[in-house]
XYZ file of C-alpha atoms in Angstrom:
292
model
C 20.743 -13.962 13.278
C 22.167 -13.588 9.774
C 21.017 -10.749 7.525
C 19.347 -11.951 4.304
C 21.186 -10.976 1.117
C 19.891 -7.906 -0.740
C 17.113 -8.620 -3.197
C 17.798 -5.665 -5.514
C 20.970 -4.378 -7.189
C 20.834 -0.768 -5.947
C 23.674 0.449 -8.162
C 21.933 -0.981 -11.228
C 18.634 0.660 -10.240
C 20.347 4.053 -10.067
C 22.109 3.507 -13.375
C 18.829 2.613 -15.072
C 17.055 5.600 -13.539
C 19.785 7.900 -14.874
C 19.339 6.330 -18.311
C 15.545 6.690 -18.105
C 15.817 10.355 -17.230
C 18.294 10.886 -20.054
C 16.097 9.283 -22.736
C 12.893 10.865 -21.399
C 11.270 9.561 -18.242
C 7.783 8.057 -18.749
C 6.037 10.055 -16.054
C 2.367 9.079 -16.433
C 2.286 7.092 -13.165
C 4.237 9.762 -11.321
C 1.934 12.525 -12.585
C -1.087 10.561 -11.360
C 0.568 9.977 -7.988
C 1.327 13.685 -7.669
C -2.344 14.537 -8.274
C -3.336 12.024 -5.595
C -0.781 13.477 -3.203
C -2.382 16.893 -3.584
C -5.803 15.433 -2.762
C -4.479 13.557 0.277
C -2.615 16.507 1.735
C -5.605 18.722 0.980
C -7.528 16.803 3.654
C -4.888 17.672 6.283
C -5.729 21.059 7.809
C -2.248 22.191 8.688
C 0.969 23.387 7.104
C 4.403 21.824 7.393
C 7.357 24.086 8.223
C 9.924 21.446 7.176
C 9.129 18.912 4.443
C 11.139 16.096 2.829
C 10.748 14.548 -0.629
C 12.284 11.119 -0.231
C 13.583 9.376 -3.336
C 10.831 10.309 -5.823
C 12.283 9.524 -9.300
C 11.846 13.122 -10.525
C 11.871 16.377 -8.491
C 8.173 16.978 -9.213
C 7.010 16.290 -5.648
C 9.552 18.704 -4.169
C 8.556 21.370 -6.697
C 4.878 20.822 -5.926
C 5.464 21.100 -2.172
C 7.373 24.335 -2.694
C 4.730 25.841 -4.990
C 1.743 24.687 -2.921
C 2.476 26.959 0.011
C 1.862 24.010 2.341
C 5.538 23.606 3.188
C 8.069 26.127 4.380
C 11.538 24.636 3.974
C 11.620 21.790 1.422
C 14.465 19.273 1.218
C 14.809 16.621 -1.479
C 16.790 13.422 -1.150
C 17.304 12.548 -4.817
C 18.224 8.999 -5.864
C 20.682 10.276 -8.517
C 22.449 13.610 -9.139
C 20.214 16.243 -10.741
C 20.005 20.011 -11.239
C 18.918 22.036 -8.245
C 15.276 23.119 -7.944
C 14.800 26.758 -6.895
C 13.894 26.976 -3.245
C 14.601 23.298 -2.546
C 17.598 22.018 -0.580
C 19.061 19.090 -2.532
C 20.955 16.039 -1.321
C 21.708 12.775 -3.114
C 21.396 9.593 -1.130
C 19.661 6.362 -0.284
C 16.236 6.053 1.343
C 17.666 3.183 3.390
C 20.459 5.354 4.849
C 18.948 8.769 5.529
C 21.612 11.467 6.039
C 19.436 13.579 8.362
C 19.321 14.234 12.077
C 16.381 12.808 13.980
C 13.122 14.738 14.376
C 14.003 17.243 11.657
C 10.911 17.204 9.405
C 7.170 17.742 9.850
C 6.268 15.957 6.603
C 7.917 13.263 4.496
C 6.586 12.188 1.098
C 7.883 9.469 -1.210
C 6.331 8.652 -4.579
C 7.074 5.409 -6.444
C 10.476 4.865 -4.851
C 10.231 2.483 -1.899
C 9.251 -0.601 -3.942
C 12.972 -1.121 -4.538
C 14.016 -0.918 -0.883
C 15.984 -3.981 0.167
C 14.979 -3.326 3.780
C 11.553 -1.701 3.671
C 10.887 -2.092 7.424
C 14.234 -0.431 8.160
C 13.521 2.397 5.695
C 10.169 3.084 7.386
C 11.851 3.184 10.791
C 14.364 5.743 9.491
C 11.565 7.871 8.033
C 9.743 7.831 11.360
C 12.923 8.869 13.175
C 13.480 11.746 10.734
C 10.030 13.144 11.560
C 9.109 15.259 14.557
C 6.356 14.212 16.958
C 3.017 14.589 15.149
C 4.899 14.520 11.829
C 3.235 12.898 8.832
C 4.524 10.384 6.308
C 2.636 9.930 3.015
C 3.967 7.714 0.262
C 3.078 5.342 -2.523
C 4.841 2.380 -4.048
C 4.094 -0.294 -6.620
C 2.168 -3.232 -5.196
C 2.199 -6.969 -5.717
C -0.406 -7.091 -8.501
C 1.608 -4.767 -10.718
C 2.517 -6.219 -14.114
C 0.796 -9.506 -13.356
C 0.121 -10.030 -17.077
C 3.777 -9.583 -18.018
C 4.915 -11.784 -15.153
C 2.710 -14.661 -16.303
C 3.605 -14.600 -19.988
C 7.346 -14.254 -19.357
C 7.324 -17.259 -17.037
C 5.344 -19.374 -19.499
C 7.402 -18.335 -22.518
C 10.718 -18.983 -20.785
C 9.560 -22.383 -19.562
C 8.294 -23.316 -23.021
C 11.297 -22.065 -25.020
C 14.193 -22.578 -22.607
C 12.944 -25.363 -20.362
C 12.975 -23.367 -17.118
C 12.024 -20.055 -15.575
C 13.868 -17.260 -13.798
C 12.608 -14.117 -12.045
C 12.061 -11.430 -14.678
C 9.699 -9.054 -12.846
C 10.509 -7.865 -9.340
C 8.269 -8.941 -6.461
C 6.457 -5.974 -4.927
C 4.973 -5.404 -1.484
C 1.469 -6.594 -0.615
C -1.055 -4.143 0.810
C -1.987 -6.548 3.610
C 1.587 -6.361 4.931
C 2.189 -2.627 4.779
C -0.148 -1.571 7.589
C 1.696 -3.910 9.934
C 5.061 -2.588 8.748
C 3.965 0.985 9.523
C 2.957 -0.046 13.027
C 6.213 -1.930 13.569
C 8.119 1.164 12.460
C 6.381 3.163 15.208
C 3.767 5.078 13.216
C 0.411 5.878 14.778
C -2.918 5.929 12.895
C -1.545 3.944 9.920
C -3.618 3.891 6.737
C -3.122 1.874 3.548
C -5.222 1.845 0.405
C -4.844 0.642 -3.159
C -5.426 2.140 -6.570
C -5.360 -0.116 -9.618
C -4.212 1.700 -12.753
C -4.880 -0.096 -16.065
C -2.779 1.130 -18.982
C -3.312 0.165 -22.630
C -0.675 -0.200 -25.317
C -0.651 -0.852 -29.025
C 1.447 -3.960 -28.350
C 3.455 -5.527 -25.493
C 6.625 -3.840 -26.707
C 5.095 -0.448 -25.866
C 4.819 -1.586 -22.247
C 8.421 -2.773 -22.261
C 9.589 0.572 -23.645
C 7.733 2.397 -20.872
C 9.247 0.149 -18.192
C 12.679 0.971 -19.580
C 11.769 4.673 -19.606
C 10.799 4.452 -15.924
C 13.923 2.564 -14.892
C 11.768 -0.422 -13.908
C 13.430 -3.199 -15.874
C 14.735 -6.228 -13.984
C 17.189 -5.224 -11.233
C 17.099 -8.374 -9.101
C 20.534 -9.406 -7.879
C 19.836 -13.031 -8.808
C 18.668 -12.204 -12.319
C 19.771 -14.151 -15.359
C 21.179 -12.543 -18.470
C 19.155 -10.816 -21.150
C 15.985 -12.474 -22.358
C 16.550 -14.467 -25.525
C 14.878 -13.032 -28.617
C 12.817 -16.161 -29.311
C 11.619 -16.175 -25.682
C 10.732 -12.496 -25.894
C 8.779 -12.966 -29.121
C 6.896 -15.925 -27.651
C 6.033 -13.863 -24.555
C 4.762 -11.030 -26.770
C 2.580 -13.456 -28.705
C 1.119 -14.904 -25.496
C 0.490 -11.408 -24.168
C -1.360 -10.319 -27.300
C -3.435 -13.508 -27.326
C -4.525 -13.295 -23.690
C -4.679 -9.635 -22.754
C -5.838 -7.816 -25.881
C -9.054 -5.797 -25.974
C -11.421 -6.033 -28.977
C -9.575 -3.148 -30.662
C -6.297 -5.079 -30.485
C -4.644 -2.970 -27.790
C -3.205 -4.846 -24.795
C -3.699 -4.110 -21.097
C -1.130 -3.778 -18.328
C -1.966 -3.456 -14.637
C -0.128 -1.188 -12.230
C -1.119 -1.442 -8.566
C -0.248 1.664 -6.550
C -0.364 1.247 -2.763
C -0.681 4.405 -0.673
C 0.548 4.433 2.900
C 0.420 7.087 5.592
C 1.130 7.360 9.278
C 1.834 9.876 12.021
C 4.650 10.005 14.520
C 2.973 9.554 17.921
C 2.031 12.708 19.847
C -0.095 13.310 22.919
C -2.604 15.383 20.910
C -3.589 12.459 18.670
C -6.739 10.391 19.082
C -6.384 7.368 21.334
C -8.550 4.237 21.266
C -11.004 4.030 24.152
C -10.241 1.588 26.935
C -12.258 -1.665 26.805
C -15.495 -1.333 28.769
C -15.552 2.474 28.668
C -18.439 2.817 26.196
C -21.434 4.798 27.474
C -23.987 3.470 24.980
C -24.993 -0.043 23.976
C -24.313 -1.123 20.396
C -27.626 -2.983 20.356
C -29.483 0.288 21.085
C -27.658 2.081 18.274
C -28.548 -0.706 15.836
C -32.124 -1.072 17.072
C -31.703 -4.785 17.804
C -32.080 -6.994 20.833
C -28.910 -7.981 22.652
C -28.400 -11.720 23.069
C -26.129 -13.039 25.756
C -24.319 -16.279 25.185
């Protein structure tokens, strides 16, 4: 069976992330994700002797793990070269080709990185293999409803001005698929949930500047050249007409999907065998059982 061609230009993604960090990374989504990570790990009543920060755009997650006292040894796999963080072992690499021995970590976290994986199922399998039995993976990535407003107006403007459309906003994963991917990768007790983050801007160009400052501009391998100015201006006009609030500011939607799963271990909860229940559901609900 042939391997499908890569969807994303990985080298271009890294180049744009380096540029974003150089000009000043727009970290509002990452800061929110880091707060959520603290809440999610706060519900886990254990510490993690060996923790991995996998591909998070900035070293914030690794620094937080180190400062939290929840992790002993912290390792960061950075997507691009960066200064070392005190107390954190640093490597530079690709989330789809982990340079670690199997069963090394007790915890792996990844914030806003895996949406650009060309082989997300394969990346999840590698994460599971890098974790020890009863190890935990917690991550978030942009979901399919992200930037739906921008996607619609770009397609309409390009069709209207240039007589055709091309992909301008990357497709993102759907929450309904990710639980199954975690199970296929070998994770037990998989959980997925969604947070929708609305962000308001003075105009559509503010959104575009932030996307550039997050390294999230178009990195599809099959992309066309730069957007023509007249197409861009038409898209901005459509955006302002359709998605402006009464005060004139425009809305943009970011969908953040959280995923978590455990590497199987004998101590974990197991589903009961069919027919092993000791109480009738009808009794618990106070209803009369009807047999078909």
